[in-house]
Amino acid sequence: MAVIIQPSTKIVMLLHLQIDPRSGLPVYRQMMDQIRYYIASGTLGPGDQLPSVRELAQALSINPTTVVKAYTELQHAQVLEIRHGKGAFVNQSTPRFSESDKEKALRRLARQLAVEAAQMGASWEFVQGLVEEEWTEVAGADFQSPPQELRKS
């Protein structure tokens, strides 16, 4: 699901908020985690405005109360600033991910994928193909496969 975010630089960018109702993680937590990743990676910067509650709820086909809960929790965590009548904005002092933090987060996700794929008996080639397909769908033309010599066999 792509959601348009209007950053403070007035350039429109697409962010993909992926909501999985079968994940076992509440939808508001999925939203919070993904918004935090976009902020921590620098994709969303200080002062960038997020979609209104109504816009995001419609785009994701979820209850507006769920968006309110996510935004409110992120405000309490000092990640977002809510300006009444204006919307939700990335807080000026929200830290970015260090390379170490990025690696830890990606390793956790990679481990989860590896464990589940192994439990299902999926081959490495099959999993790698799925990851490349999903990456291409999300990143579009920006996707570049790693050179063959960098791929682990």
GROMACS .gro file of N, CA and C in nm:
model
  459
    1MET      N    1   0.085  -0.117   0.000
    1MET     CA    2   0.000   0.000   0.000
    1MET      C    3   0.089   0.123   0.000
    2ALA      N    4   0.079   0.206  -0.098
    2ALA     CA    5   0.160   0.328  -0.106
    2ALA      C    6   0.080   0.444  -0.050
    3VAL      N    7   0.145   0.525   0.029
    3VAL     CA    8   0.082   0.641   0.088
    3VAL      C    9   0.167   0.762   0.052
    4ILE      N   10   0.106   0.870   0.006
    4ILE     CA   11   0.181   0.990  -0.031
    4ILE      C   12   0.209   1.071   0.095
    5ILE      N   13   0.337   1.106   0.110
    5ILE     CA   14   0.381   1.190   0.221
    5ILE      C   15   0.431   1.321   0.161
    6GLN      N   16   0.390   1.433   0.214
    6GLN     CA   17   0.434   1.564   0.165
    6GLN      C   18   0.540   1.617   0.260
    7PRO      N   19   0.668   1.600   0.226
    7PRO     CA   20   0.773   1.651   0.313
    7PRO      C   21   0.782   1.803   0.308
    8SER      N   22   0.858   1.859   0.400
    8SER     CA   23   0.869   2.004   0.410
    8SER      C   24   0.934   2.067   0.287
    9THR      N   25   1.006   1.987   0.209
    9THR     CA   26   1.072   2.039   0.090
    9THR      C   27   0.976   2.053  -0.027
   10LYS      N   28   0.852   2.019  -0.008
   10LYS     CA   29   0.746   2.028  -0.110
   10LYS      C   30   0.766   1.930  -0.225
   11ILE      N   31   0.844   1.827  -0.203
   11ILE     CA   32   0.860   1.721  -0.302
   11ILE      C   33   0.775   1.605  -0.256
   12VAL      N   34   0.693   1.551  -0.345
   12VAL     CA   35   0.607   1.440  -0.309
   12VAL      C   36   0.687   1.310  -0.320
   13MET      N   37   0.678   1.226  -0.216
   13MET     CA   38   0.743   1.095  -0.223
   13MET      C   39   0.643   0.989  -0.181
   14LEU      N   40   0.666   0.868  -0.228
   14LEU     CA   41   0.579   0.758  -0.191
   14LEU      C   42   0.646   0.674  -0.084
   15LEU      N   43   0.573   0.649   0.021
   15LEU     CA   44   0.618   0.559   0.125
   15LEU      C   45   0.524   0.440   0.126
   16HIS      N   46   0.579   0.324   0.141
   16HIS     CA   47   0.497   0.203   0.140
   16HIS      C   48   0.471   0.160   0.284
   17LEU      N   49   0.348   0.175   0.328
   17LEU     CA   50   0.309   0.123   0.458
   17LEU      C   51   0.239  -0.009   0.432
   18GLN      N   52   0.299  -0.116   0.476
   18GLN     CA   53   0.246  -0.250   0.452
   18GLN      C   54   0.175  -0.298   0.578
   19ILE      N   55   0.045  -0.314   0.570
   19ILE     CA   56  -0.034  -0.362   0.684
   19ILE      C   57  -0.072  -0.507   0.658
   20ASP      N   58  -0.035  -0.593   0.751
   20ASP     CA   59  -0.066  -0.736   0.740
   20ASP      C   60  -0.158  -0.774   0.855
   21PRO      N   61  -0.288  -0.788   0.826
   21PRO     CA   62  -0.383  -0.820   0.933
   21PRO      C   63  -0.360  -0.957   0.996
   22ARG      N   64  -0.281  -1.044   0.929
   22ARG     CA   65  -0.255  -1.178   0.982
   22ARG      C   66  -0.124  -1.187   1.060
   23SER      N   67  -0.054  -1.075   1.076
   23SER     CA   68   0.080  -1.080   1.137
   23SER      C   69   0.077  -1.109   1.287
   24GLY      N   70  -0.034  -1.083   1.353
   24GLY     CA   71  -0.039  -1.100   1.497
   24GLY      C   72   0.000  -0.972   1.570
   25LEU      N   73   0.059  -0.878   1.499
   25LEU     CA   74   0.097  -0.749   1.556
   25LEU      C   75  -0.016  -0.651   1.526
   26PRO      N   76  -0.063  -0.577   1.627
   26PRO     CA   77  -0.172  -0.482   1.602
   26PRO      C   78  -0.137  -0.386   1.488
   27VAL      N   79  -0.238  -0.346   1.413
   27VAL     CA   80  -0.218  -0.259   1.297
   27VAL      C   81  -0.150  -0.128   1.338
   28TYR      N   82  -0.191  -0.070   1.451
   28TYR     CA   83  -0.130   0.057   1.491
   28TYR      C   84   0.019   0.040   1.519
   29ARG      N   85   0.061  -0.076   1.570
   29ARG     CA   86   0.203  -0.103   1.596
   29ARG      C   87   0.278  -0.121   1.464
   30GLN      N   88   0.216  -0.186   1.367
   30GLN     CA   89   0.279  -0.200   1.236
   30GLN      C   90   0.304  -0.062   1.175
   31MET      N   91   0.204   0.026   1.187
   31MET     CA   92   0.219   0.162   1.136
   31MET      C   93   0.331   0.235   1.209
   32MET      N   94   0.331   0.226   1.341
   32MET     CA   95   0.433   0.293   1.422
   32MET      C   96   0.573   0.248   1.383
   33ASP      N   97   0.592   0.118   1.372
   33ASP     CA   98   0.724   0.064   1.339
   33ASP      C   99   0.771   0.116   1.203
   34GLN      N  100   0.682   0.115   1.105
   34GLN     CA  101   0.721   0.156   0.971
   34GLN      C  102   0.749   0.306   0.964
   35ILE      N  103   0.670   0.385   1.034
   35ILE     CA  104   0.695   0.530   1.037
   35ILE      C  105   0.828   0.557   1.106
   36ARG      N  106   0.856   0.486   1.215
   36ARG     CA  107   0.985   0.501   1.284
   36ARG      C  108   1.102   0.465   1.191
   37TYR      N  109   1.088   0.358   1.114
   37TYR     CA  110   1.194   0.319   1.020
   37TYR      C  111   1.217   0.428   0.916
   38TYR      N  112   1.110   0.485   0.862
   38TYR     CA  113   1.125   0.590   0.762
   38TYR      C  114   1.193   0.713   0.821
   39ILE      N  115   1.162   0.744   0.946
   39ILE     CA  116   1.226   0.858   1.012
   39ILE      C  117   1.371   0.826   1.044
   40ALA      N  118   1.394   0.711   1.103
   40ALA     CA  119   1.529   0.673   1.144
   40ALA      C  120   1.624   0.659   1.025
   41SER      N  121   1.571   0.620   0.909
   41SER     CA  122   1.655   0.604   0.791
   41SER      C  123   1.681   0.736   0.720
   42GLY      N  124   1.606   0.839   0.758
   42GLY     CA  125   1.622   0.969   0.694
   42GLY      C  126   1.528   0.991   0.577
   43THR      N  127   1.446   0.891   0.544
   43THR     CA  128   1.349   0.906   0.435
   43THR      C  129   1.249   1.015   0.471
   44LEU      N  130   1.206   1.016   0.596
   44LEU     CA  131   1.125   1.125   0.649
   44LEU      C  132   1.216   1.208   0.739
   45GLY      N  133   1.215   1.338   0.719
   45GLY     CA  134   1.303   1.424   0.797
   45GLY      C  135   1.226   1.512   0.893
   46PRO      N  136   1.300   1.581   0.979
   46PRO     CA  137   1.237   1.673   1.074
   46PRO      C  138   1.147   1.774   1.003
   47GLY      N  139   1.026   1.789   1.054
   47GLY     CA  140   0.930   1.883   0.998
   47GLY      C  141   0.843   1.828   0.888
   48ASP      N  142   0.874   1.708   0.836
   48ASP     CA  143   0.791   1.650   0.731
   48ASP      C  144   0.652   1.619   0.787
   49GLN      N  145   0.551   1.648   0.707
   49GLN     CA  146   0.413   1.624   0.749
   49GLN      C  147   0.366   1.489   0.702
   50LEU      N  148   0.300   1.417   0.791
   50LEU     CA  149   0.239   1.289   0.756
   50LEU      C  150   0.097   1.314   0.708
   51PRO      N  151   0.037   1.216   0.641
   51PRO     CA  152  -0.101   1.234   0.594
   51PRO      C  153  -0.195   1.256   0.713
   52SER      N  154  -0.307   1.319   0.684
   52SER     CA  155  -0.407   1.339   0.788
   52SER      C  156  -0.461   1.203   0.831
   53VAL      N  157  -0.523   1.199   0.947
   53VAL     CA  158  -0.582   1.075   0.998
   53VAL      C  159  -0.679   1.018   0.895
   54ARG      N  160  -0.766   1.102   0.843
   54ARG     CA  161  -0.866   1.057   0.747
   54ARG      C  162  -0.800   1.003   0.619
   55GLU      N  163  -0.702   1.076   0.565
   55GLU     CA  164  -0.634   1.033   0.442
   55GLU      C  165  -0.565   0.898   0.460
   56LEU      N  166  -0.494   0.884   0.571
   56LEU     CA  167  -0.421   0.760   0.594
   56LEU      C  168  -0.516   0.643   0.618
   57ALA      N  169  -0.622   0.668   0.694
   57ALA     CA  170  -0.721   0.562   0.719
   57ALA      C  171  -0.785   0.516   0.588
   58GLN      N  172  -0.817   0.610   0.501
   58GLN     CA  173  -0.877   0.574   0.372
   58GLN      C  174  -0.777   0.499   0.284
   59ALA      N  175  -0.654   0.548   0.279
   59ALA     CA  176  -0.552   0.486   0.194
   59ALA      C  177  -0.522   0.342   0.237
   60LEU      N  178  -0.524   0.318   0.367
   60LEU     CA  179  -0.493   0.185   0.420
   60LEU      C  180  -0.617   0.100   0.447
   61SER      N  181  -0.735   0.157   0.423
   61SER     CA  182  -0.862   0.088   0.449
   61SER      C  183  -0.870   0.038   0.593
   62ILE      N  184  -0.841   0.128   0.685
   62ILE     CA  185  -0.848   0.095   0.828
   62ILE      C  186  -0.932   0.199   0.900
   63ASN      N  187  -0.966   0.171   1.024
   63ASN     CA  188  -1.045   0.262   1.106
   63ASN      C  189  -0.960   0.384   1.143
   64PRO      N  190  -1.015   0.505   1.131
   64PRO     CA  191  -0.940   0.625   1.169
   64PRO      C  192  -0.889   0.621   1.314
   65THR      N  193  -0.960   0.554   1.402
   65THR     CA  194  -0.917   0.542   1.541
   65THR      C  195  -0.781   0.473   1.550
   66THR      N  196  -0.755   0.381   1.459
   66THR     CA  197  -0.626   0.311   1.456
   66THR      C  198  -0.514   0.408   1.422
   67VAL      N  199  -0.537   0.497   1.327
   67VAL     CA  200  -0.436   0.597   1.290
   67VAL      C  201  -0.414   0.692   1.407
   68VAL      N  202  -0.522   0.734   1.471
   68VAL     CA  203  -0.512   0.823   1.587
   68VAL      C  204  -0.426   0.757   1.695
   69LYS      N  205  -0.450   0.630   1.721
   69LYS     CA  206  -0.372   0.559   1.824
   69LYS      C  207  -0.223   0.556   1.787
   70ALA      N  208  -0.192   0.526   1.660
   70ALA     CA  209  -0.052   0.522   1.617
   70ALA      C  210   0.012   0.660   1.631
   71TYR      N  211  -0.054   0.762   1.582
   71TYR     CA  212   0.000   0.897   1.590
   71TYR      C  213   0.017   0.942   1.735
   72THR      N  214  -0.080   0.910   1.820
   72THR     CA  215  -0.074   0.949   1.960
   72THR      C  216   0.042   0.879   2.030
   73GLU      N  217   0.058   0.750   2.005
   73GLU     CA  218   0.171   0.676   2.066
   73GLU      C  219   0.304   0.734   2.019
   74LEU      N  220   0.314   0.769   1.891
   74LEU     CA  221   0.437   0.828   1.839
   74LEU      C  222   0.460   0.967   1.896
   75GLN      N  223   0.352   1.038   1.926
   75GLN     CA  224   0.365   1.169   1.991
   75GLN      C  225   0.417   1.151   2.133
   76HIS      N  226   0.364   1.054   2.206
   76HIS     CA  227   0.410   1.028   2.343
   76HIS      C  228   0.556   0.987   2.346
   77ALA      N  229   0.600   0.918   2.240
   77ALA     CA  230   0.740   0.876   2.230
   77ALA      C  231   0.828   0.988   2.175
   78GLN      N  232   0.768   1.104   2.152
   78GLN     CA  233   0.837   1.223   2.102
   78GLN      C  234   0.898   1.203   1.963
   79VAL      N  235   0.832   1.118   1.884
   79VAL     CA  236   0.872   1.095   1.746
   79VAL      C  237   0.797   1.191   1.655
   80LEU      N  238   0.668   1.214   1.685
   80LEU     CA  239   0.585   1.306   1.608
   80LEU      C  240   0.542   1.422   1.695
   81GLU      N  241   0.510   1.530   1.628
   81GLU     CA  242   0.452   1.647   1.694
   81GLU      C  243   0.314   1.667   1.631
   82ILE      N  244   0.210   1.669   1.713
   82ILE     CA  245   0.074   1.691   1.663
   82ILE      C  246   0.041   1.839   1.680
   83ARG      N  247   0.011   1.903   1.569
   83ARG     CA  248  -0.029   2.044   1.572
   83ARG      C  249  -0.177   2.049   1.540
   84HIS      N  250  -0.257   2.081   1.641
   84HIS     CA  251  -0.402   2.080   1.625
   84HIS      C  252  -0.445   2.170   1.510
   85GLY      N  253  -0.525   2.110   1.421
   85GLY     CA  254  -0.574   2.182   1.306
   85GLY      C  255  -0.478   2.181   1.188
   86LYS      N  256  -0.356   2.135   1.211
   86LYS     CA  257  -0.255   2.135   1.103
   86LYS      C  258  -0.210   1.995   1.066
   87GLY      N  259  -0.201   1.903   1.164
   87GLY     CA  260  -0.163   1.766   1.133
   87GLY      C  261  -0.049   1.713   1.216
   88ALA      N  262   0.007   1.602   1.170
   88ALA     CA  263   0.117   1.534   1.239
   88ALA      C  264   0.247   1.560   1.162
   89PHE      N  265   0.351   1.597   1.236
   89PHE     CA  266   0.480   1.630   1.177
   89PHE      C  267   0.590   1.554   1.249
   90VAL      N  268   0.696   1.521   1.175
   90VAL     CA  269   0.811   1.455   1.235
   90VAL      C  270   0.877   1.555   1.330
   91ASN      N  271   0.902   1.511   1.452
   91ASN     CA  272   0.965   1.595   1.554
   91ASN      C  273   1.103   1.638   1.507
   92GLN      N  274   1.142   1.757   1.543
   92GLN     CA  275   1.272   1.812   1.501
   92GLN      C  276   1.391   1.737   1.559
   93SER      N  277   1.371   1.670   1.672
   93SER     CA  278   1.485   1.606   1.739
   93SER      C  279   1.484   1.454   1.731
   94THR      N  280   1.407   1.397   1.639
   94THR     CA  281   1.401   1.251   1.627
   94THR      C  282   1.532   1.200   1.567
   95PRO      N  283   1.600   1.106   1.636
   95PRO     CA  284   1.730   1.060   1.587
   95PRO      C  285   1.717   0.967   1.466
   96ARG      N  286   1.824   0.964   1.384
   96ARG     CA  287   1.831   0.872   1.271
   96ARG      C  288   1.897   0.744   1.316
   97PHE      N  289   1.881   0.638   1.236
   97PHE     CA  290   1.947   0.510   1.262
   97PHE      C  291   2.096   0.523   1.238
   98SER      N  292   2.175   0.465   1.327
   98SER     CA  293   2.316   0.448   1.297
   98SER      C  294   2.327   0.325   1.207
   99GLU      N  295   2.442   0.305   1.144
   99GLU     CA  296   2.460   0.186   1.061
   99GLU      C  297   2.443   0.060   1.145
  100SER      N  298   2.488   0.065   1.270
  100SER     CA  299   2.476  -0.049   1.360
  100SER      C  300   2.329  -0.079   1.390
  101ASP      N  301   2.251   0.025   1.417
  101ASP     CA  302   2.107   0.008   1.444
  101ASP      C  303   2.035  -0.049   1.322
  102LYS      N  304   2.073   0.002   1.203
  102LYS     CA  305   2.012  -0.046   1.080
  102LYS      C  306   2.042  -0.195   1.060
  103GLU      N  307   2.168  -0.232   1.084
  103GLU     CA  308   2.205  -0.372   1.067
  103GLU      C  309   2.131  -0.461   1.166
  104LYS      N  310   2.117  -0.417   1.291
  104LYS     CA  311   2.045  -0.496   1.392
  104LYS      C  312   1.899  -0.518   1.350
  105ALA      N  313   1.835  -0.412   1.304
  105ALA     CA  314   1.694  -0.422   1.264
  105ALA      C  315   1.679  -0.516   1.143
  106LEU      N  316   1.768  -0.501   1.046
  106LEU     CA  317   1.758  -0.586   0.927
  106LEU      C  318   1.794  -0.731   0.958
  107ARG      N  319   1.890  -0.752   1.047
  107ARG     CA  320   1.925  -0.889   1.087
  107ARG      C  321   1.807  -0.959   1.155
  108ARG      N  322   1.735  -0.884   1.239
  108ARG     CA  323   1.619  -0.941   1.307
  108ARG      C  324   1.515  -0.985   1.205
  109LEU      N  325   1.490  -0.900   1.106
  109LEU     CA  326   1.392  -0.933   1.002
  109LEU      C  327   1.442  -1.048   0.914
  110ALA      N  328   1.571  -1.046   0.880
  110ALA     CA  329   1.628  -1.153   0.798
  110ALA      C  330   1.622  -1.286   0.872
  111ARG      N  331   1.649  -1.283   1.001
  111ARG     CA  332   1.644  -1.404   1.083
  111ARG      C  333   1.503  -1.461   1.084
  112GLN      N  334   1.406  -1.374   1.100
  112GLN     CA  335   1.266  -1.418   1.101
  112GLN      C  336   1.230  -1.484   0.968
  113LEU      N  337   1.270  -1.421   0.858
  113LEU     CA  338   1.243  -1.479   0.726
  113LEU      C  339   1.314  -1.613   0.710
  114ALA      N  340   1.440  -1.620   0.750
  114ALA     CA  341   1.517  -1.744   0.735
  114ALA      C  342   1.456  -1.858   0.817
  115VAL      N  343   1.416  -1.829   0.940
  115VAL     CA  344   1.357  -1.932   1.026
  115VAL      C  345   1.226  -1.983   0.966
  116GLU      N  346   1.140  -1.891   0.926
  116GLU     CA  347   1.010  -1.933   0.872
  116GLU      C  348   1.026  -2.007   0.740
  117ALA      N  349   1.118  -1.961   0.655
  117ALA     CA  350   1.141  -2.029   0.527
  117ALA      C  351   1.196  -2.170   0.551
  118ALA      N  352   1.288  -2.183   0.644
  118ALA     CA  353   1.345  -2.315   0.675
  118ALA      C  354   1.237  -2.408   0.731
  119GLN      N  355   1.150  -2.355   0.816
  119GLN     CA  356   1.043  -2.436   0.873
  119GLN      C  357   0.947  -2.486   0.766
  120MET      N  358   0.934  -2.407   0.659
  120MET     CA  359   0.845  -2.446   0.549
  120MET      C  360   0.917  -2.531   0.445
  121GLY      N  361   1.047  -2.547   0.461
  121GLY     CA  362   1.123  -2.628   0.367
  121GLY      C  363   1.152  -2.557   0.236
  122ALA      N  364   1.150  -2.425   0.235
  122ALA     CA  365   1.175  -2.349   0.113
  122ALA      C  366   1.325  -2.346   0.083
  123SER      N  367   1.359  -2.349  -0.045
  123SER     CA  368   1.500  -2.342  -0.085
  123SER      C  369   1.548  -2.198  -0.081
  124TRP      N  370   1.682  -2.182  -0.072
  124TRP     CA  371   1.741  -2.049  -0.074
  124TRP      C  372   1.707  -1.976  -0.204
  125GLU      N  373   1.710  -2.047  -0.315
  125GLU     CA  374   1.682  -1.984  -0.444
  125GLU      C  375   1.540  -1.931  -0.448
  126PHE      N  376   1.447  -2.006  -0.393
  126PHE     CA  377   1.307  -1.963  -0.390
  126PHE      C  378   1.292  -1.837  -0.304
  127VAL      N  379   1.352  -1.839  -0.185
  127VAL     CA  380   1.342  -1.725  -0.093
  127VAL      C  381   1.408  -1.602  -0.155
  128GLN      N  382   1.526  -1.621  -0.213
  128GLN     CA  383   1.597  -1.511  -0.276
  128GLN      C  384   1.513  -1.450  -0.390
  129GLY      N  385   1.449  -1.535  -0.468
  129GLY     CA  386   1.363  -1.486  -0.576
  129GLY      C  387   1.246  -1.405  -0.523
  130LEU      N  388   1.186  -1.453  -0.413
  130LEU     CA  389   1.074  -1.379  -0.353
  130LEU      C  390   1.120  -1.243  -0.301
  131VAL      N  391   1.235  -1.241  -0.234
  131VAL     CA  392   1.286  -1.115  -0.179
  131VAL      C  393   1.314  -1.017  -0.293
  132GLU      N  394   1.374  -1.064  -0.401
  132GLU     CA  395   1.401  -0.976  -0.514
  132GLU      C  396   1.272  -0.924  -0.577
  133GLU      N  397   1.171  -1.009  -0.589
  133GLU     CA  398   1.042  -0.965  -0.644
  133GLU      C  399   0.979  -0.858  -0.556
  134GLU      N  400   0.978  -0.881  -0.425
  134GLU     CA  401   0.919  -0.784  -0.333
  134GLU      C  402   0.997  -0.654  -0.332
  135TRP      N  403   1.131  -0.665  -0.333
  135TRP     CA  404   1.215  -0.545  -0.335
  135TRP      C  405   1.186  -0.463  -0.461
  136THR      N  406   1.176  -0.530  -0.575
  136THR     CA  407   1.149  -0.461  -0.701
  136THR      C  408   1.013  -0.392  -0.695
  137GLU      N  409   0.915  -0.458  -0.637
  137GLU     CA  410   0.781  -0.398  -0.626
  137GLU      C  411   0.785  -0.273  -0.539
  138VAL      N  412   0.860  -0.278  -0.430
  138VAL     CA  413   0.867  -0.165  -0.337
  138VAL      C  414   0.960  -0.055  -0.390
  139ALA      N  415   1.078  -0.094  -0.437
  139ALA     CA  416   1.179   0.004  -0.479
  139ALA      C  417   1.165   0.043  -0.625
  140GLY      N  418   1.092  -0.034  -0.703
  140GLY     CA  419   1.073  -0.003  -0.843
  140GLY      C  420   1.202  -0.004  -0.922
  141ALA      N  421   1.219   0.096  -1.006
  141ALA     CA  422   1.334   0.102  -1.095
  141ALA      C  423   1.464   0.125  -1.019
  142ASP      N  424   1.456   0.166  -0.893
  142ASP     CA  425   1.577   0.191  -0.814
  142ASP      C  426   1.646   0.062  -0.771
  143PHE      N  427   1.578  -0.051  -0.788
  143PHE     CA  428   1.634  -0.179  -0.742
  143PHE      C  429   1.747  -0.224  -0.831
  144GLN      N  430   1.855  -0.264  -0.768
  144GLN     CA  431   1.966  -0.323  -0.841
  144GLN      C  432   2.008  -0.447  -0.765
  145SER      N  433   2.014  -0.559  -0.834
  145SER     CA  434   2.059  -0.683  -0.772
  145SER      C  435   2.207  -0.668  -0.739
  146PRO      N  436   2.251  -0.730  -0.628
  146PRO     CA  437   2.394  -0.724  -0.598
  146PRO      C  438   2.472  -0.800  -0.703
  147PRO      N  439   2.596  -0.759  -0.730
  147PRO     CA  440   2.677  -0.833  -0.826
  147PRO      C  441   2.689  -0.979  -0.784
  148GLN      N  442   2.703  -1.067  -0.879
  148GLN     CA  443   2.709  -1.211  -0.852
  148GLN      C  444   2.814  -1.245  -0.748
  149GLU      N  445   2.931  -1.176  -0.751
  149GLU     CA  446   3.038  -1.208  -0.656
  149GLU      C  447   3.003  -1.172  -0.512
  150LEU      N  448   2.902  -1.085  -0.492
  150LEU     CA  449   2.862  -1.048  -0.357
  150LEU      C  450   2.755  -1.139  -0.300
  151ARG      N  451   2.693  -1.218  -0.385
  151ARG     CA  452   2.588  -1.309  -0.340
  151ARG      C  453   2.649  -1.428  -0.270
  152LYS      N  454   2.593  -1.462  -0.156
  152LYS     CA  455   2.641  -1.582  -0.086
  152LYS      C  456   2.573  -1.704  -0.145
  153SER      N  457   2.647  -1.809  -0.161
  153SER     CA  458   2.588  -1.931  -0.217
  153SER      C  459   2.566  -2.034  -0.109
   0.00000   0.00000   0.00000
